[in-house]
mmCIF file of C-alpha atoms in Angstrom:
data_model
loop_
_atom_site.group_PDB
_atom_site.id
_atom_site.type_symbol
_atom_site.label_atom_id
_atom_site.label_comp_id
_atom_site.label_asym_id
_atom_site.label_seq_id
_atom_site.Cartn_x
_atom_site.Cartn_y
_atom_site.Cartn_z
ATOM 1 C CA MET F 1161 -7.865 -11.523 -20.680
ATOM 2 C CA SER F 1162 -10.100 -14.533 -21.202
ATOM 3 C CA ARG F 1163 -9.654 -14.678 -24.995
ATOM 4 C CA SER F 1164 -8.489 -18.194 -25.759
ATOM 5 C CA VAL F 1165 -5.217 -18.043 -27.645
ATOM 6 C CA ALA F 1166 -3.694 -21.467 -26.997
ATOM 7 C CA GLY F 1167 -5.334 -24.815 -27.722
ATOM 8 C CA PRO F 1168 -8.051 -26.162 -25.368
ATOM 9 C CA GLU F 1169 -5.609 -28.520 -23.611
ATOM 10 C CA ILE F 1170 -3.256 -25.656 -22.725
ATOM 11 C CA GLU F 1171 -6.140 -23.324 -21.836
ATOM 12 C CA ARG F 1172 -7.540 -25.908 -19.417
ATOM 13 C CA LEU F 1173 -4.113 -26.274 -17.796
ATOM 14 C CA ILE F 1174 -3.849 -22.486 -17.412
ATOM 15 C CA GLN F 1175 -7.372 -22.221 -15.965
ATOM 16 C CA LEU F 1176 -6.709 -24.898 -13.344
ATOM 17 C CA MET F 1177 -3.296 -23.433 -12.478
ATOM 18 C CA ALA F 1178 -4.956 -20.032 -11.934
ATOM 19 C CA ARG F 1179 -7.017 -21.574 -9.122
ATOM 20 C CA LEU F 1180 -3.890 -22.178 -7.042
ATOM 21 C CA PRO F 1181 -3.329 -19.694 -4.219
ATOM 22 C CA GLY F 1182 -0.644 -17.182 -5.142
ATOM 23 C CA LEU F 1183 -1.155 -17.539 -8.908
ATOM 24 C CA GLY F 1184 -3.286 -15.110 -10.899
ATOM 25 C CA PRO F 1185 -4.268 -15.441 -14.591
ATOM 26 C CA ARG F 1186 -0.949 -13.971 -15.751
ATOM 27 C CA SER F 1187 1.342 -16.010 -13.505
ATOM 28 C CA ALA F 1188 -0.727 -19.129 -14.246
ATOM 29 C CA ARG F 1189 0.028 -18.668 -17.967
ATOM 30 C CA ARG F 1190 3.705 -18.189 -17.160
ATOM 31 C CA ALA F 1191 3.723 -21.304 -14.975
ATOM 32 C CA ALA F 1192 1.869 -23.378 -17.589
ATOM 33 C CA LEU F 1193 4.316 -22.311 -20.296
ATOM 34 C CA HIS F 1194 7.231 -23.143 -17.998
ATOM 35 C CA LEU F 1195 5.698 -26.598 -17.424
ATOM 36 C CA ILE F 1196 5.267 -27.203 -21.151
ATOM 37 C CA LYS F 1197 8.882 -26.222 -21.791
ATOM 38 C CA LYS F 1198 10.096 -28.535 -19.004
ATOM 39 C CA ARG F 1199 7.887 -31.391 -20.091
ATOM 40 C CA GLU F 1200 10.264 -34.234 -19.283
ATOM 41 C CA THR F 1201 11.772 -32.862 -16.087
ATOM 42 C CA LEU F 1202 8.802 -31.094 -14.491
ATOM 43 C CA LEU F 1203 5.406 -31.476 -16.187
ATOM 44 C CA GLY F 1204 5.427 -35.292 -16.271
ATOM 45 C CA PRO F 1205 6.823 -35.738 -12.727
ATOM 46 C CA LEU F 1206 4.442 -33.111 -11.297
ATOM 47 C CA SER F 1207 1.440 -34.760 -12.956
ATOM 48 C CA ASP F 1208 2.539 -38.094 -11.456
ATOM 49 C CA ALA F 1209 3.149 -36.575 -8.001
ATOM 50 C CA MET F 1210 -0.335 -35.043 -8.083
ATOM 51 C CA ARG F 1211 -1.931 -38.331 -9.082
ATOM 52 C CA VAL F 1212 -0.106 -40.142 -6.253
ATOM 53 C CA ALA F 1213 -1.201 -37.465 -3.784
ATOM 54 C CA ALA F 1214 -4.804 -37.581 -5.042
ATOM 55 C CA GLU F 1215 -4.875 -41.358 -4.671
ATOM 56 C CA ARG F 1216 -2.988 -41.841 -1.438
ATOM 57 C CA VAL F 1217 -3.243 -38.773 0.805
ATOM 58 C CA VAL F 1218 -5.955 -38.991 3.460
ATOM 59 C CA VAL F 1219 -7.019 -36.867 6.416
ATOM 60 C CA CYS F 1220 -6.139 -38.339 9.832
ATOM 61 C CA ARG F 1221 -9.423 -39.058 11.648
ATOM 62 C CA SER F 1222 -7.758 -38.424 14.984
ATOM 63 C CA CYS F 1223 -5.928 -35.113 14.537
ATOM 64 C CA GLY F 1224 -6.946 -33.761 11.108
ATOM 65 C CA ASN F 1225 -3.403 -33.853 9.654
ATOM 66 C CA VAL F 1226 -2.953 -34.930 6.018
ATOM 67 C CA ASP F 1227 -0.802 -38.005 5.432
ATOM 68 C CA THR F 1228 -0.775 -41.274 3.512
ATOM 69 C CA SER F 1229 -1.829 -43.223 6.599
ATOM 70 C CA ASP F 1230 -4.810 -42.841 8.959
ATOM 71 C CA PRO F 1231 -4.046 -42.413 11.851
ATOM 72 C CA CYS F 1232 -1.170 -40.250 10.622
ATOM 73 C CA THR F 1233 2.567 -40.743 11.213
ATOM 74 C CA ILE F 1234 2.558 -38.188 14.030
ATOM 75 C CA CYS F 1235 -0.420 -39.755 15.844
ATOM 76 C CA THR F 1236 1.162 -43.226 15.660
ATOM 77 C CA ASP F 1237 4.646 -42.016 16.679
ATOM 78 C CA ALA F 1238 5.238 -43.819 19.991
ATOM 79 C CA LYS F 1239 8.090 -41.455 20.871
ATOM 80 C CA ARG F 1240 5.711 -38.494 21.193
ATOM 81 C CA ASP F 1241 4.525 -37.323 24.596
ATOM 82 C CA PRO F 1242 0.930 -38.661 24.888
ATOM 83 C CA SER F 1243 0.014 -36.079 27.525
ATOM 84 C CA LEU F 1244 0.391 -33.048 25.190
ATOM 85 C CA ILE F 1245 -1.971 -31.891 22.415
ATOM 86 C CA VAL F 1246 -1.164 -28.741 20.405
ATOM 87 C CA VAL F 1247 -4.293 -27.168 18.845
ATOM 88 C CA VAL F 1248 -3.744 -25.472 15.478
ATOM 89 C CA GLU F 1249 -6.011 -23.786 12.971
ATOM 90 C CA ASP F 1250 -4.703 -25.447 9.830
ATOM 91 C CA VAL F 1251 -2.347 -28.171 8.583
ATOM 92 C CA SER F 1252 0.048 -25.433 7.422
ATOM 93 C CA ASP F 1253 0.417 -24.339 11.069
ATOM 94 C CA LEU F 1254 1.097 -27.950 12.055
ATOM 95 C CA TRP F 1255 3.838 -28.094 9.388
ATOM 96 C CA ALA F 1256 5.319 -24.800 10.634
ATOM 97 C CA LEU F 1257 5.471 -26.077 14.229
ATOM 98 C CA GLU F 1258 6.924 -29.428 13.106
ATOM 99 C CA ARG F 1259 9.681 -27.582 11.238
ATOM 100 C CA SER F 1260 10.550 -25.780 14.470
ATOM 101 C CA GLY F 1261 11.014 -29.187 16.125
ATOM 102 C CA ALA F 1262 9.686 -27.637 19.364
ATOM 103 C CA VAL F 1263 6.586 -29.811 19.835
ATOM 104 C CA PRO F 1264 7.203 -33.072 21.744
ATOM 105 C CA GLY F 1265 3.507 -34.029 21.630
ATOM 106 C CA ARG F 1266 0.756 -34.469 19.051
ATOM 107 C CA TYR F 1267 -1.551 -32.035 17.266
ATOM 108 C CA HIS F 1268 -5.208 -31.297 16.716
ATOM 109 C CA VAL F 1269 -6.206 -29.423 13.557
ATOM 110 C CA LEU F 1270 -9.411 -27.412 14.030
ATOM 111 C CA GLY F 1271 -9.786 -26.767 10.304
ATOM 112 C CA GLY F 1272 -10.343 -23.027 10.712
ATOM 113 C CA VAL F 1273 -11.290 -20.464 13.342
ATOM 114 C CA LEU F 1274 -14.654 -19.193 14.527
ATOM 115 C CA SER F 1275 -15.741 -16.252 12.432
ATOM 116 C CA PRO F 1276 -19.272 -14.899 12.830
ATOM 117 C CA LEU F 1277 -18.733 -12.629 9.824
ATOM 118 C CA ASP F 1278 -17.832 -15.556 7.557
ATOM 119 C CA GLY F 1279 -20.506 -17.775 9.109
ATOM 120 C CA VAL F 1280 -17.979 -20.179 10.673
ATOM 121 C CA ARG F 1281 -19.655 -21.619 13.797
ATOM 122 C CA PRO F 1282 -18.344 -24.187 16.320
ATOM 123 C CA GLU F 1283 -20.024 -27.088 14.505
ATOM 124 C CA HIS F 1284 -17.956 -26.287 11.395
ATOM 125 C CA LEU F 1285 -14.694 -26.887 13.276
ATOM 126 C CA ASN F 1286 -13.305 -30.141 14.653
ATOM 127 C CA ILE F 1287 -13.958 -29.100 18.276
ATOM 128 C CA GLU F 1288 -15.988 -32.181 19.297
ATOM 129 C CA GLY F 1289 -13.022 -34.348 18.288
ATOM 130 C CA LEU F 1290 -10.728 -32.235 20.450
ATOM 131 C CA VAL F 1291 -13.015 -32.484 23.508
ATOM 132 C CA SER F 1292 -13.191 -36.236 22.989
ATOM 133 C CA ARG F 1293 -9.387 -36.591 22.689
ATOM 134 C CA ALA F 1294 -8.761 -34.243 25.630
ATOM 135 C CA SER F 1295 -11.094 -36.392 27.780
ATOM 136 C CA GLU F 1296 -8.938 -39.480 27.300
ATOM 137 C CA PRO F 1297 -6.888 -40.550 30.326
ATOM 138 C CA GLY F 1298 -3.231 -39.450 30.206
ATOM 139 C CA VAL F 1299 -3.799 -36.086 28.495
ATOM 140 C CA GLY F 1300 -2.380 -33.360 30.751
ATOM 141 C CA GLU F 1301 -1.832 -30.207 28.690
ATOM 142 C CA ILE F 1302 -3.450 -28.487 25.720
ATOM 143 C CA ILE F 1303 -1.387 -25.763 23.999
ATOM 144 C CA LEU F 1304 -3.574 -23.397 21.971
ATOM 145 C CA ALA F 1305 -1.284 -22.501 19.048
ATOM 146 C CA LEU F 1306 -3.837 -20.341 17.231
ATOM 147 C CA ASN F 1307 -3.028 -17.229 15.232
ATOM 148 C CA ALA F 1308 -2.788 -13.999 17.206
ATOM 149 C CA THR F 1309 -5.760 -12.541 15.315
ATOM 150 C CA VAL F 1310 -9.172 -11.553 16.704
ATOM 151 C CA ASP F 1311 -10.799 -14.709 15.276
ATOM 152 C CA GLY F 1312 -7.906 -16.871 16.501
ATOM 153 C CA GLN F 1313 -8.182 -15.526 20.024
ATOM 154 C CA THR F 1314 -12.002 -15.789 20.039
ATOM 155 C CA THR F 1315 -11.597 -19.422 19.049
ATOM 156 C CA ALA F 1316 -9.000 -19.939 21.803
ATOM 157 C CA HIS F 1317 -11.447 -18.598 24.399
ATOM 158 C CA TYR F 1318 -14.259 -20.780 23.072
ATOM 159 C CA VAL F 1319 -12.073 -23.922 23.081
ATOM 160 C CA THR F 1320 -10.898 -23.136 26.640
ATOM 161 C CA GLU F 1321 -14.513 -22.909 27.765
ATOM 162 C CA ARG F 1322 -15.392 -26.214 26.094
ATOM 163 C CA LEU F 1323 -12.493 -27.883 27.903
ATOM 164 C CA SER F 1324 -13.057 -26.172 31.272
ATOM 165 C CA HIS F 1325 -14.750 -29.227 32.829
ATOM 166 C CA LEU F 1326 -11.594 -31.322 32.297
ATOM 167 C CA PRO F 1327 -8.636 -31.375 34.729
ATOM 168 C CA LEU F 1328 -6.238 -29.995 32.115
ATOM 169 C CA LYS F 1329 -3.522 -27.370 31.963
ATOM 170 C CA ILE F 1330 -4.452 -25.070 29.042
ATOM 171 C CA THR F 1331 -1.697 -22.805 27.709
ATOM 172 C CA ARG F 1332 -1.154 -20.523 24.735
ATOM 173 C CA LEU F 1333 1.926 -19.445 22.749
ATOM 174 C CA ALA F 1334 3.990 -16.627 24.268
ATOM 175 C CA HIS F 1335 3.717 -13.150 22.776
ATOM 176 C CA GLY F 1336 6.981 -11.269 22.341
ATOM 177 C CA VAL F 1337 9.693 -10.010 20.036
ATOM 178 C CA PRO F 1338 10.302 -12.388 17.079
ATOM 179 C CA VAL F 1339 13.837 -13.826 17.119
ATOM 180 C CA GLY F 1340 15.880 -11.602 14.801
ATOM 181 C CA GLY F 1341 13.193 -8.893 14.926
ATOM 182 C CA GLU F 1342 13.941 -5.192 15.296
ATOM 183 C CA LEU F 1343 12.046 -3.302 18.015
ATOM 184 C CA ASP F 1344 11.628 -0.286 15.776
ATOM 185 C CA TYR F 1345 9.431 -2.249 13.373
ATOM 186 C CA LEU F 1346 7.177 -3.901 15.975
ATOM 187 C CA ASP F 1347 3.722 -2.698 16.929
ATOM 188 C CA GLU F 1348 2.941 -1.342 20.399
ATOM 189 C CA GLY F 1349 0.839 -4.370 21.381
ATOM 190 C CA THR F 1350 3.723 -6.780 20.773
ATOM 191 C CA LEU F 1351 6.177 -4.528 22.607
ATOM 192 C CA SER F 1352 3.808 -4.168 25.595
ATOM 193 C CA ALA F 1353 3.393 -7.950 25.707
ATOM 194 C CA ALA F 1354 7.162 -8.446 25.487
ATOM 195 C CA ILE F 1355 7.717 -6.044 28.403
ATOM 196 C CA ARG F 1356 4.985 -7.644 30.520
ATOM 197 C CA SER F 1357 6.332 -11.148 29.875
ATOM 198 C CA ARG F 1358 10.005 -10.185 30.343
ATOM 199 C CA THR F 1359 12.264 -12.965 31.595
ATOM 200 C CA ALA F 1360 15.414 -12.967 33.763
ATOM 201 C CA PHE F 1361 18.611 -12.454 31.767
ATOM 202 C CA MET O 1011 12.992 -24.816 5.828
ATOM 203 C CA SER O 1012 13.919 -28.163 4.259
ATOM 204 C CA ARG O 1013 13.048 -30.280 7.313
ATOM 205 C CA SER O 1014 10.600 -32.886 6.045
ATOM 206 C CA VAL O 1015 7.395 -32.675 8.056
ATOM 207 C CA ALA O 1016 4.820 -34.211 5.725
ATOM 208 C CA GLY O 1017 5.023 -37.673 4.174
ATOM 209 C CA PRO O 1018 7.310 -38.292 1.154
ATOM 210 C CA GLU O 1019 4.383 -38.104 -1.309
ATOM 211 C CA ILE O 1020 3.400 -34.637 -0.089
ATOM 212 C CA GLU O 1021 7.026 -33.491 0.195
ATOM 213 C CA ARG O 1022 7.659 -34.497 -3.424
ATOM 214 C CA LEU O 1023 4.563 -32.569 -4.534
ATOM 215 C CA ILE O 1024 5.780 -29.486 -2.607
ATOM 216 C CA GLN O 1025 9.300 -29.762 -4.069
ATOM 217 C CA LEU O 1026 8.006 -29.953 -7.646
ATOM 218 C CA MET O 1027 5.517 -27.124 -7.073
ATOM 219 C CA ALA O 1028 8.363 -24.937 -5.750
ATOM 220 C CA ARG O 1029 10.046 -25.199 -9.158
ATOM 221 C CA LEU O 1030 7.195 -23.277 -10.819
ATOM 222 C CA PRO O 1031 7.934 -19.625 -11.581
ATOM 223 C CA GLY O 1032 6.274 -17.355 -9.038
ATOM 224 C CA LEU O 1033 6.136 -19.981 -6.285
ATOM 225 C CA GLY O 1034 8.761 -20.162 -3.534
ATOM 226 C CA PRO O 1035 9.083 -22.884 -0.875
ATOM 227 C CA ARG O 1036 6.441 -21.236 1.333
ATOM 228 C CA SER O 1037 3.851 -20.598 -1.375
ATOM 229 C CA ALA O 1038 4.513 -24.067 -2.836
ATOM 230 C CA ARG O 1039 3.545 -25.589 0.512
ATOM 231 C CA ARG O 1040 0.430 -23.433 0.608
ATOM 232 C CA ALA O 1041 -0.476 -24.430 -2.959
ATOM 233 C CA ALA O 1042 0.148 -28.135 -2.267
ATOM 234 C CA LEU O 1043 -2.047 -28.016 0.830
ATOM 235 C CA HIS O 1044 -4.759 -26.234 -1.152
ATOM 236 C CA LEU O 1045 -4.549 -28.974 -3.799
ATOM 237 C CA ILE O 1046 -4.827 -31.730 -1.190
ATOM 238 C CA LYS O 1047 -7.869 -30.045 0.356
ATOM 239 C CA LYS O 1048 -9.501 -29.681 -3.086
ATOM 240 C CA ARG O 1049 -8.638 -33.203 -4.130
ATOM 241 C CA GLU O 1050 -11.778 -33.918 -6.147
ATOM 242 C CA THR O 1051 -12.277 -30.523 -7.748
ATOM 243 C CA LEU O 1052 -8.699 -29.411 -8.377
ATOM 244 C CA LEU O 1053 -5.927 -31.925 -7.648
ATOM 245 C CA GLY O 1054 -7.357 -34.723 -9.790
ATOM 246 C CA PRO O 1055 -8.369 -32.501 -12.743
ATOM 247 C CA LEU O 1056 -5.031 -30.640 -12.660
ATOM 248 C CA SER O 1057 -3.077 -33.900 -12.652
ATOM 249 C CA ASP O 1058 -5.130 -35.058 -15.662
ATOM 250 C CA ALA O 1059 -4.705 -31.729 -17.495
ATOM 251 C CA MET O 1060 -0.947 -31.949 -16.973
ATOM 252 C CA ARG O 1061 -0.801 -35.511 -18.259
ATOM 253 C CA VAL O 1062 -2.808 -34.523 -21.357
ATOM 254 C CA ALA O 1063 -0.498 -31.551 -21.937
ATOM 255 C CA ALA O 1064 2.616 -33.690 -21.419
ATOM 256 C CA GLU O 1065 1.349 -36.258 -23.913
ATOM 257 C CA ARG O 1066 -0.163 -34.040 -26.576
ATOM 258 C CA VAL O 1067 1.481 -30.619 -26.643
ATOM 259 C CA VAL O 1068 4.232 -30.221 -29.227
ATOM 260 C CA VAL O 1069 6.374 -27.369 -30.512
ATOM 261 C CA CYS O 1070 5.437 -26.148 -34.004
ATOM 262 C CA ARG O 1071 8.412 -26.834 -36.293
ATOM 263 C CA SER O 1072 7.530 -23.836 -38.414
ATOM 264 C CA CYS O 1073 7.027 -21.008 -35.904
ATOM 265 C CA GLY O 1074 8.032 -22.388 -32.481
ATOM 266 C CA ASN O 1075 4.549 -21.971 -30.940
ATOM 267 C CA VAL O 1076 3.279 -24.683 -28.572
ATOM 268 C CA ASP O 1077 0.098 -26.477 -29.614
ATOM 269 C CA THR O 1078 -1.359 -29.954 -29.942
ATOM 270 C CA SER O 1079 -0.715 -29.988 -33.679
ATOM 271 C CA ASP O 1080 2.449 -29.440 -35.737
ATOM 272 C CA PRO O 1081 2.260 -27.179 -37.740
ATOM 273 C CA CYS O 1082 0.240 -25.251 -35.141
ATOM 274 C CA THR O 1083 -3.308 -23.891 -35.448
ATOM 275 C CA ILE O 1084 -2.012 -20.404 -36.250
ATOM 276 C CA CYS O 1085 0.388 -21.592 -38.988
ATOM 277 C CA THR O 1086 -2.370 -23.662 -40.639
ATOM 278 C CA ASP O 1087 -5.024 -20.899 -40.332
ATOM 279 C CA ALA O 1088 -5.803 -20.090 -43.982
ATOM 280 C CA LYS O 1089 -7.464 -16.807 -42.966
ATOM 281 C CA ARG O 1090 -4.146 -15.331 -41.808
ATOM 282 C CA ASP O 1091 -2.196 -12.953 -44.020
ATOM 283 C CA PRO O 1092 0.671 -15.062 -45.462
ATOM 284 C CA SER O 1093 2.782 -12.000 -46.199
ATOM 285 C CA LEU O 1094 3.262 -11.006 -42.528
ATOM 286 C CA ILE O 1095 5.536 -12.628 -39.914
ATOM 287 C CA VAL O 1096 5.691 -11.202 -36.375
ATOM 288 C CA VAL O 1097 8.956 -12.111 -34.617
ATOM 289 C CA VAL O 1098 8.664 -12.618 -30.836
ATOM 290 C CA GLU O 1099 11.072 -13.674 -28.126
ATOM 291 C CA ASP O 1100 8.859 -16.211 -26.376
ATOM 292 C CA VAL O 1101 5.519 -18.054 -26.676
ATOM 293 C CA SER O 1102 4.193 -15.855 -23.846
ATOM 294 C CA ASP O 1103 4.699 -12.801 -26.106
ATOM 295 C CA LEU O 1104 2.853 -14.618 -28.915
ATOM 296 C CA TRP O 1105 -0.053 -15.264 -26.514
ATOM 297 C CA ALA O 1106 -0.040 -11.595 -25.414
ATOM 298 C CA LEU O 1107 -0.210 -10.392 -29.033
ATOM 299 C CA GLU O 1108 -2.920 -12.944 -29.878
ATOM 300 C CA ARG O 1109 -5.016 -11.667 -26.964
ATOM 301 C CA SER O 1110 -4.737 -8.163 -28.437
ATOM 302 C CA GLY O 1111 -6.213 -9.493 -31.668
ATOM 303 C CA ALA O 1112 -4.040 -7.007 -33.563
ATOM 304 C CA VAL O 1113 -1.928 -9.458 -35.584
ATOM 305 C CA PRO O 1114 -3.454 -10.500 -38.939
ATOM 306 C CA GLY O 1115 -0.413 -12.621 -39.846
ATOM 307 C CA ARG O 1116 1.644 -15.450 -38.354
ATOM 308 C CA TYR O 1117 4.433 -15.554 -35.801
ATOM 309 C CA HIS O 1118 8.014 -16.685 -35.392
ATOM 310 C CA VAL O 1119 9.251 -17.509 -31.876
ATOM 311 C CA LEU O 1120 13.006 -16.964 -31.501
ATOM 312 C CA GLY O 1121 13.132 -18.781 -28.169
ATOM 313 C CA GLY O 1122 15.078 -16.022 -26.408
ATOM 314 C CA VAL O 1123 17.216 -12.989 -27.144
ATOM 315 C CA LEU O 1124 20.916 -12.610 -27.795
ATOM 316 C CA SER O 1125 22.742 -12.066 -24.538
ATOM 317 C CA PRO O 1126 26.557 -12.158 -24.532
ATOM 318 C CA LEU O 1127 26.547 -12.061 -20.712
ATOM 319 C CA ASP O 1128 24.348 -15.164 -20.464
ATOM 320 C CA GLY O 1129 26.184 -16.876 -23.343
ATOM 321 C CA VAL O 1130 23.157 -16.786 -25.670
ATOM 322 C CA ARG O 1131 24.550 -16.647 -29.223
ATOM 323 C CA PRO O 1132 22.704 -16.564 -32.588
ATOM 324 C CA GLU O 1133 22.957 -20.360 -33.006
ATOM 325 C CA HIS O 1134 20.956 -20.807 -29.779
ATOM 326 C CA LEU O 1135 17.975 -18.957 -31.238
ATOM 327 C CA ASN O 1136 15.657 -20.008 -34.057
ATOM 328 C CA ILE O 1137 17.093 -17.405 -36.460
ATOM 329 C CA GLU O 1138 17.955 -19.812 -39.314
ATOM 330 C CA GLY O 1139 14.296 -20.876 -39.381
ATOM 331 C CA LEU O 1140 13.231 -17.236 -39.626
ATOM 332 C CA VAL O 1141 15.634 -16.502 -42.519
ATOM 333 C CA SER O 1142 14.342 -19.586 -44.304
ATOM 334 C CA ARG O 1143 10.666 -18.631 -43.779
ATOM 335 C CA ALA O 1144 11.322 -14.991 -44.719
ATOM 336 C CA SER O 1145 12.941 -16.161 -47.999
ATOM 337 C CA GLU O 1146 9.750 -17.902 -49.111
ATOM 338 C CA PRO O 1147 7.825 -16.181 -51.914
ATOM 339 C CA GLY O 1148 4.870 -14.104 -50.707
ATOM 340 C CA VAL O 1149 6.407 -12.837 -47.483
ATOM 341 C CA GLY O 1150 6.385 -9.032 -47.546
ATOM 342 C CA GLU O 1151 6.778 -7.735 -43.989
ATOM 343 C CA ILE O 1152 8.546 -8.782 -40.799
ATOM 344 C CA ILE O 1153 7.432 -7.037 -37.576
ATOM 345 C CA LEU O 1154 10.076 -7.278 -34.858
ATOM 346 C CA ALA O 1155 7.932 -7.472 -31.679
ATOM 347 C CA LEU O 1156 10.853 -7.897 -29.296
ATOM 348 C CA ASN O 1157 10.997 -6.514 -25.778
ATOM 349 C CA ALA O 1158 12.204 -2.918 -25.467
ATOM 350 C CA THR O 1159 15.245 -4.049 -23.474
ATOM 351 C CA VAL O 1160 18.936 -3.772 -24.430
ATOM 352 C CA ASP O 1161 19.098 -7.489 -25.300
ATOM 353 C CA GLY O 1162 15.800 -7.300 -27.179
ATOM 354 C CA GLN O 1163 16.967 -4.371 -29.279
ATOM 355 C CA THR O 1164 20.391 -5.955 -29.916
ATOM 356 C CA THR O 1165 18.569 -9.025 -31.194
ATOM 357 C CA ALA O 1166 16.311 -6.857 -33.365
ATOM 358 C CA HIS O 1167 19.387 -5.275 -34.993
ATOM 359 C CA TYR O 1168 21.017 -8.671 -35.539
ATOM 360 C CA VAL O 1169 17.852 -10.142 -37.084
ATOM 361 C CA THR O 1170 17.487 -7.094 -39.347
ATOM 362 C CA GLU O 1171 21.054 -7.612 -40.589
ATOM 363 C CA ARG O 1172 20.445 -11.295 -41.251
ATOM 364 C CA LEU O 1173 17.367 -10.405 -43.325
ATOM 365 C CA SER O 1174 18.941 -7.423 -45.115
ATOM 366 C CA HIS O 1175 19.553 -9.380 -48.365
ATOM 367 C CA LEU O 1176 15.828 -10.032 -48.747
ATOM 368 C CA PRO O 1177 13.370 -7.602 -50.391
ATOM 369 C CA LEU O 1178 11.351 -7.201 -47.146
ATOM 370 C CA LYS O 1179 9.800 -4.395 -45.178
ATOM 371 C CA ILE O 1180 11.137 -4.737 -41.625
ATOM 372 C CA THR O 1181 9.261 -2.836 -38.880
ATOM 373 C CA ARG O 1182 9.217 -2.709 -35.101
ATOM 374 C CA LEU O 1183 6.522 -1.935 -32.497
ATOM 375 C CA ALA O 1184 5.839 1.756 -31.825
ATOM 376 C CA HIS O 1185 7.173 3.313 -28.638
ATOM 377 C CA GLY O 1186 4.794 5.608 -26.770
ATOM 378 C CA VAL O 1187 2.460 6.162 -23.848
ATOM 379 C CA PRO O 1188 0.669 2.936 -22.785
ATOM 380 C CA VAL O 1189 -3.122 3.210 -23.203
ATOM 381 C CA GLY O 1190 -4.484 4.199 -19.789
ATOM 382 C CA GLY O 1191 -1.010 5.236 -18.623
ATOM 383 C CA GLU O 1192 -0.296 8.412 -16.651
ATOM 384 C CA LEU O 1193 2.463 10.673 -17.990
ATOM 385 C CA ASP O 1194 3.693 11.412 -14.475
ATOM 386 C CA TYR O 1195 4.716 7.777 -13.996
ATOM 387 C CA LEU O 1196 6.491 7.291 -17.323
ATOM 388 C CA ASP O 1197 10.242 7.468 -17.822
ATOM 389 C CA GLU O 1198 11.874 10.208 -19.908
ATOM 390 C CA GLY O 1199 12.828 7.809 -22.719
ATOM 391 C CA THR O 1200 9.220 6.754 -23.295
ATOM 392 C CA LEU O 1201 7.981 10.356 -23.142
ATOM 393 C CA SER O 1202 10.668 11.520 -25.617
ATOM 394 C CA ALA O 1203 9.688 8.700 -27.980
ATOM 395 C CA ALA O 1204 5.989 9.579 -27.619
ATOM 396 C CA ILE O 1205 6.710 13.222 -28.475
ATOM 397 C CA ARG O 1206 8.917 12.316 -31.456
ATOM 398 C CA SER O 1207 6.306 9.887 -32.829
ATOM 399 C CA ARG O 1208 3.321 12.184 -32.160
ATOM 400 C CA THR O 1209 0.349 11.769 -34.492
ATOM 401 C CA ALA O 1210 -2.330 14.170 -35.791
ATOM 402 C CA PHE O 1211 -5.302 14.564 -33.419
#
């Protein structure tokens, strides 16, 4: 599969495209060919958009979000509730929650979850920054919006312990039936949680 | 899904990424975030590789291949058999055949297949160029390496007709069992063809 059949410029494009998540060697070739065919409308603009992103996007030193300003647009948004910090694993989770429009406060991106197997220890995550932000006056609640995986929940417990000396309300996302979900397809753990956390109709 | 949650620079990158084949809105966001995290090692180099490709890659006027020279490296390769032209639908098929290393001759990219339903007529394909190349002295065989689909085979018949006035041998790829394939998983048409075209052991 690694036999070079196109020129070096095209091969380099294919090789770099193949390093994107979701693209293998075959789909990277397909994508590169698509780009070359749509040179004016896609390849040029995408190259420019990447250069702009490479030059201008920075990581927010406060929350870990990626944006073109530091502190980021969310951290500097005066309309956000300053008493609420939502802790997420990754920027993609921050984006998902922002799309829901359900978070009135700000975020804190840990940059991963604790994973002894993968060698991810507390010092590899942005936990010190969270403790420091949570210690500021005016912060009242921390929502742990971590994935419902073993590593996510281990991390949630660890973070809770690190924040236990502060007079904070610490909450986590509710477990239950996804909106639009069919009971028949859900696992027993989710169904048990949904029964336990039932609400008045 | 279209609620803008990242800055305009990142949103533009995501939107352009989502236009690549194989990437939807969700995987485009994931890929864009991956690029931003790997700014030095991936985002910058990929942007450069795209700019180089946009500036330097051209379509070969002889065969329709994409390369940084016109005529392309394959067309100008003096070691190739000048009597053989392999007709393919797309550059991706040319790359696939080149990886096999089984083609001693040159190629001709039609740029699609005839498809009355999609409005693709002969004048939309590079058939005139093929007739012109096939008329040159020294050309002895045309291999029709078109996909084994209805449209591919319709196109093969049409091309054969257009070349019928020339003293050429016109062949097509063999049908049969893929190497490494299991009979149990193959359709009846392929198995019938493999039986009909059986060879001495």
